[in-house]
Short mmCIF file of C-alpha atoms and ligand atoms in Angstrom, two decimals:
data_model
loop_
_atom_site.label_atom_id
_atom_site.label_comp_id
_atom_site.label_asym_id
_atom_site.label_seq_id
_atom_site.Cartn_x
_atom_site.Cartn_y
_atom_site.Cartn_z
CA UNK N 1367 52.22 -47.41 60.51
CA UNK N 1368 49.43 -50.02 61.76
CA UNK N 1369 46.26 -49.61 59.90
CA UNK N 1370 42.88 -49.51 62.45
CA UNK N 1371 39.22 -49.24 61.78
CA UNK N 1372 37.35 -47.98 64.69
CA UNK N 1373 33.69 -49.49 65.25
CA UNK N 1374 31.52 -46.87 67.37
CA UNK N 1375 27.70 -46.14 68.18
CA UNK N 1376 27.21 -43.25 69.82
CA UNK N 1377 28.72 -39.91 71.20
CA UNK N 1378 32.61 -41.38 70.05
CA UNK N 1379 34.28 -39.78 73.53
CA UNK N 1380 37.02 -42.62 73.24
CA UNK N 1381 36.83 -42.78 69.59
CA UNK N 1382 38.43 -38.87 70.14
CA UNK N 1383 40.63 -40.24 71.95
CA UNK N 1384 42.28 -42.25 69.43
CA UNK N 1385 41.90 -39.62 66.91
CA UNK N 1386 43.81 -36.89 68.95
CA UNK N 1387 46.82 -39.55 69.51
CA UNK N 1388 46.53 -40.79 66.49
CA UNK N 1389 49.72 -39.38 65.05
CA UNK N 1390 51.72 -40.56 68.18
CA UNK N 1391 50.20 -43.58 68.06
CA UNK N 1392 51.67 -44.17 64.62
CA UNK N 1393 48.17 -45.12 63.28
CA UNK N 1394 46.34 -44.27 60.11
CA UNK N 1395 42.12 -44.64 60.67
CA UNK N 1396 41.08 -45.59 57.61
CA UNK N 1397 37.37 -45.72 59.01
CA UNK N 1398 34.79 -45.31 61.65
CA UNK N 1399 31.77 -47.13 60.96
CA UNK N 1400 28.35 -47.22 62.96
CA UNK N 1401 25.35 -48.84 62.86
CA UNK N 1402 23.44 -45.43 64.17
CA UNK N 1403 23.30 -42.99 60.62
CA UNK N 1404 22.60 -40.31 63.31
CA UNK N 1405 25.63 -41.24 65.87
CA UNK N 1406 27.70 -37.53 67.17
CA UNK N 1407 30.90 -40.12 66.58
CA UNK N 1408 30.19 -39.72 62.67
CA UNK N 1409 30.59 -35.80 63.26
CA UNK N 1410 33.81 -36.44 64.95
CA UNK N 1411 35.06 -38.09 62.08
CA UNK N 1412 33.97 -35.44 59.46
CA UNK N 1413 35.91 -32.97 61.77
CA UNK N 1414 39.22 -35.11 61.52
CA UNK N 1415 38.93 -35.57 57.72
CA UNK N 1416 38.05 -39.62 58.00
CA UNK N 1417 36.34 -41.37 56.26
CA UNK N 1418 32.65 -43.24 57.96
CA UNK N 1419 30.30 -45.85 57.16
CA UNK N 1420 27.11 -46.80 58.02
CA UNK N 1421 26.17 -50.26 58.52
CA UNK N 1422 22.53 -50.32 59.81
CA UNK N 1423 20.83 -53.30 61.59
CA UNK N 1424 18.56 -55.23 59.42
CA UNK N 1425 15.53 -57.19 59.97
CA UNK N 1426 17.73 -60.08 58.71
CA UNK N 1427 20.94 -60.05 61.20
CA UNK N 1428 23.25 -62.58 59.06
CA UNK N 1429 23.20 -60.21 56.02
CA UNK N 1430 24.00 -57.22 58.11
CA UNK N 1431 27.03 -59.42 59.88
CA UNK N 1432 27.96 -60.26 55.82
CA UNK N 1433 27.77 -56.08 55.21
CA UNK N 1434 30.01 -55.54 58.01
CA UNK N 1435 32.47 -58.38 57.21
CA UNK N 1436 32.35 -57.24 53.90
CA UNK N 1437 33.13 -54.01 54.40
CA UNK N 1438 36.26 -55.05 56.99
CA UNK N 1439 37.55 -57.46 54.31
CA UNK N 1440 37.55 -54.00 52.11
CA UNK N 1441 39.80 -51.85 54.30
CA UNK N 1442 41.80 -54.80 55.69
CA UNK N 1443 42.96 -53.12 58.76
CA UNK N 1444 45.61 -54.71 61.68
CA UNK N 1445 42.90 -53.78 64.07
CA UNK N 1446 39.81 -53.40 64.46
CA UNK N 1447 39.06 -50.48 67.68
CA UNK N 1448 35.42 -51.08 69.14
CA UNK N 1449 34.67 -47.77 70.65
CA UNK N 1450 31.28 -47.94 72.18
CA UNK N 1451 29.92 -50.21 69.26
CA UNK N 1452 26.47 -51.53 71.10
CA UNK N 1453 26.22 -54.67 68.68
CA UNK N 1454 27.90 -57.85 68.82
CA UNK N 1455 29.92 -59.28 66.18
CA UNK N 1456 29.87 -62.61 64.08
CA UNK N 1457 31.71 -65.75 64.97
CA UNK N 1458 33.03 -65.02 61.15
CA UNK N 1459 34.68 -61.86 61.94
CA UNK N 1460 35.76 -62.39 65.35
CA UNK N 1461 37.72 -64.85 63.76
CA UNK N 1462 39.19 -63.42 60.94
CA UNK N 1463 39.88 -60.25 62.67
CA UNK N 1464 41.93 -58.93 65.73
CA UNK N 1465 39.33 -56.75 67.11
CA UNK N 1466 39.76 -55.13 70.89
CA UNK N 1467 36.94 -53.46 72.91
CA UNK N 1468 36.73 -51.46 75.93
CA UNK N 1469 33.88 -52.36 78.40
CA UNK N 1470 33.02 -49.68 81.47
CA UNK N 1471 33.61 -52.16 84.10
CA UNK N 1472 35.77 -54.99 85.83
CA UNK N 1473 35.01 -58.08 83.55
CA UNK N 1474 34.19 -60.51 84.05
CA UNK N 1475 31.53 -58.51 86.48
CA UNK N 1476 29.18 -56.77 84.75
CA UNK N 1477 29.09 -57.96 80.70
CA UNK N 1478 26.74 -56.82 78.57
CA UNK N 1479 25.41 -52.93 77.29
CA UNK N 1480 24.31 -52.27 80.71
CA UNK N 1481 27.29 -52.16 83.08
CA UNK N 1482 27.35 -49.57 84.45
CA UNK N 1483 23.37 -49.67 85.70
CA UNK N 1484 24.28 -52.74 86.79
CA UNK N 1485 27.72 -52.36 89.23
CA UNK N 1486 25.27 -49.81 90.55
CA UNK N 1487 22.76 -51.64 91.26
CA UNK N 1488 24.42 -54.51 92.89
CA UNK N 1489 25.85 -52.20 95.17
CA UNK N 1490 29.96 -52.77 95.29
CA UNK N 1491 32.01 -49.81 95.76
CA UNK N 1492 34.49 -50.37 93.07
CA UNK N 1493 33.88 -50.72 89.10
CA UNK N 1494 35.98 -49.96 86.24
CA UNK N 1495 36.79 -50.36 82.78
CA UNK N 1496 38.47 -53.55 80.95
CA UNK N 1497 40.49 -53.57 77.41
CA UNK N 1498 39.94 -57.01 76.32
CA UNK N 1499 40.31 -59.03 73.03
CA UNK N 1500 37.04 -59.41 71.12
CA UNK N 1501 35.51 -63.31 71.04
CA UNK N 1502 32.04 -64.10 69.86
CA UNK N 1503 30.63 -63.81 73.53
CA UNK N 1504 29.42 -61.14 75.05
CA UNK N 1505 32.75 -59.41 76.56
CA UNK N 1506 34.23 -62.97 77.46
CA UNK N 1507 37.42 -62.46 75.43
CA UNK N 1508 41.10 -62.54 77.29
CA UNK N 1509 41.45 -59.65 79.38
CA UNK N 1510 44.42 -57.25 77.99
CA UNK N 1511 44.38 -54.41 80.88
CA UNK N 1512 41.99 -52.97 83.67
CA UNK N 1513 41.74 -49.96 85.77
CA UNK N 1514 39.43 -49.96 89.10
CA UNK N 1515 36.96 -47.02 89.54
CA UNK N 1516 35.13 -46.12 92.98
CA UNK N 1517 31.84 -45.80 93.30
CA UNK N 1518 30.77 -42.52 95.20
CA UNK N 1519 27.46 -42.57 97.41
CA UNK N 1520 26.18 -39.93 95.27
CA UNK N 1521 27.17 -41.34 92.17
CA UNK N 1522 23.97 -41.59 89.08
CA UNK N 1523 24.26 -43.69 86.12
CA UNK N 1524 25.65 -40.41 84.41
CA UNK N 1525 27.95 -39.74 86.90
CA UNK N 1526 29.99 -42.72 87.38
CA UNK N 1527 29.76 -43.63 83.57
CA UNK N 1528 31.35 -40.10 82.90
CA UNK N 1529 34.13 -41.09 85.90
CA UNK N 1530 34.31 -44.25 84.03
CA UNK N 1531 35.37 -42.64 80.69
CA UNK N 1532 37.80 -40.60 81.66
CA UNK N 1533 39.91 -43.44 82.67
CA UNK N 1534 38.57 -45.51 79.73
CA UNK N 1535 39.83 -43.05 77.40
CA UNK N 1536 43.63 -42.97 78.55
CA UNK N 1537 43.57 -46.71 79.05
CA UNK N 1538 42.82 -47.70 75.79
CA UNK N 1539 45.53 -45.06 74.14
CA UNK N 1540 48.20 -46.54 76.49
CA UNK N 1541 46.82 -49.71 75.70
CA UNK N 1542 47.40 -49.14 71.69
CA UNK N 1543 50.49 -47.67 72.19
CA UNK N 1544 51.59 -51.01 73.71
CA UNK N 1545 49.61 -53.03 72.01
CA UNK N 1546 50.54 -51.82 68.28
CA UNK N 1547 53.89 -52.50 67.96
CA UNK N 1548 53.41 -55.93 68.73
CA UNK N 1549 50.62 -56.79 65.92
CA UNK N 1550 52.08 -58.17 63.26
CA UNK N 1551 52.43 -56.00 59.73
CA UNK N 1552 49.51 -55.44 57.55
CA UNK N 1553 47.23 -58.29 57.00
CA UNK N 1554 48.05 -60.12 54.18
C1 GAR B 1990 32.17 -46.39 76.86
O1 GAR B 1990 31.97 -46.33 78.25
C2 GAR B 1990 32.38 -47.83 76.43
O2 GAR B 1990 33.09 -48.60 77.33
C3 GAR B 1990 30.96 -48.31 76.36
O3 GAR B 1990 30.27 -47.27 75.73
C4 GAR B 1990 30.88 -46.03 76.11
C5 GAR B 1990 31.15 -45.24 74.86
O4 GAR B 1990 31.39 -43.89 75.14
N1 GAR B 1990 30.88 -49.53 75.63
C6 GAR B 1990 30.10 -50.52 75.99
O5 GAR B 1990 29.33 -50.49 76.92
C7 GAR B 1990 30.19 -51.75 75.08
N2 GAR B 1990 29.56 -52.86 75.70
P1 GAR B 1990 31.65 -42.85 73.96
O6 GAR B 1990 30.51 -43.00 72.95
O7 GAR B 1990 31.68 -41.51 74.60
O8 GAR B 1990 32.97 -43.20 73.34
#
């Protein structure tokens, strides 16, 4: 059984995802953290019985980087699972941990927390979502699988980001479940 920590900020839609496949998955969660004390994800973790942490931004960014790394180093997980987790991470922990993220569009179009705003407002008819590898850019790591979206003429923000998810959310299980077996057993 691979041991995962999932990293989410807000409403935890593909965090559930992992949860409810969880057993098939052959995964144990040992933790979803947040940096938002008031995210609905920390609800959906109470529900499943595991366990959350909050790691709020500080003034001083390096310390809270040090409290997350800190706290990583403390559950020592295969994989770290970013979920909708709005913040970048440290050089440090990029490197000392095999941490995945799922962005709501075709990288390398559209990086950054605004992507879906932004295939919209360039105006293509196709966007996505991409599983990549986690480097300390901002969603520049190696691709690991993508699935193309189109963009309806009546599409909002909401509505495509919603589209978006759907397919985000069975991506990244299928992604696990191939991705899993091939990590290497627990971190030393
Ligand atoms: C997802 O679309 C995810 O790709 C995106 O936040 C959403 C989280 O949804 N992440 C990013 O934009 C990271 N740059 P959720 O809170 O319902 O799981």
């Amino acid at each position: 059984m691979k041991r995962v920590v999932i990293l989410a900020s807000g409403n935890g839609s593909l965090a559930q995802a992992i949860i409810e496949n969880a057993k098939e998955l052959d995964v144990q969660i040992l933790a979803i953290i947040s940096d938002q004390p008031k995210a609905f994800v920390l609800e959906r973790a109470k529900a499943a019985d595991i366990a959350t942490q909050i790691v709020e931004m500080k003034k001083d960014r390096k310390s809270w980087d040090l409290d997350l790394l800190a706290l990583l180093r403390m559950l020592n997980p295969d994989l770290v699972i970013c979920a909708g987790f709005m913040r970048l991470l440290s050089f440090e922990t990029v490197s000392e941990f095999r941490i995945i993220n799922s962005h709501p569009a075709l990288l390398p179009n559209f990086p950054g927390a605004h992507a879906v705003r932004d295939a919209l407002a360039a105006g293509v008819n196709t966007t996505g979502t991409t599983i990549h590898w986690v480097d300390a850019g901002v969603d520049t790591g190696e691709i690991i699988a993508q699935e193309s979206v189109e963009i309806e003429s009546t599409d909002s923000e909401d509505s495509l980001h919603e589209r978006i998810k759907i397919v985000e959310r069975r991506l990244y299980v299928q992604t696990l479940r191939e991705l899993l077996p091939t990590l290497e057993g627990s971190r030393g």
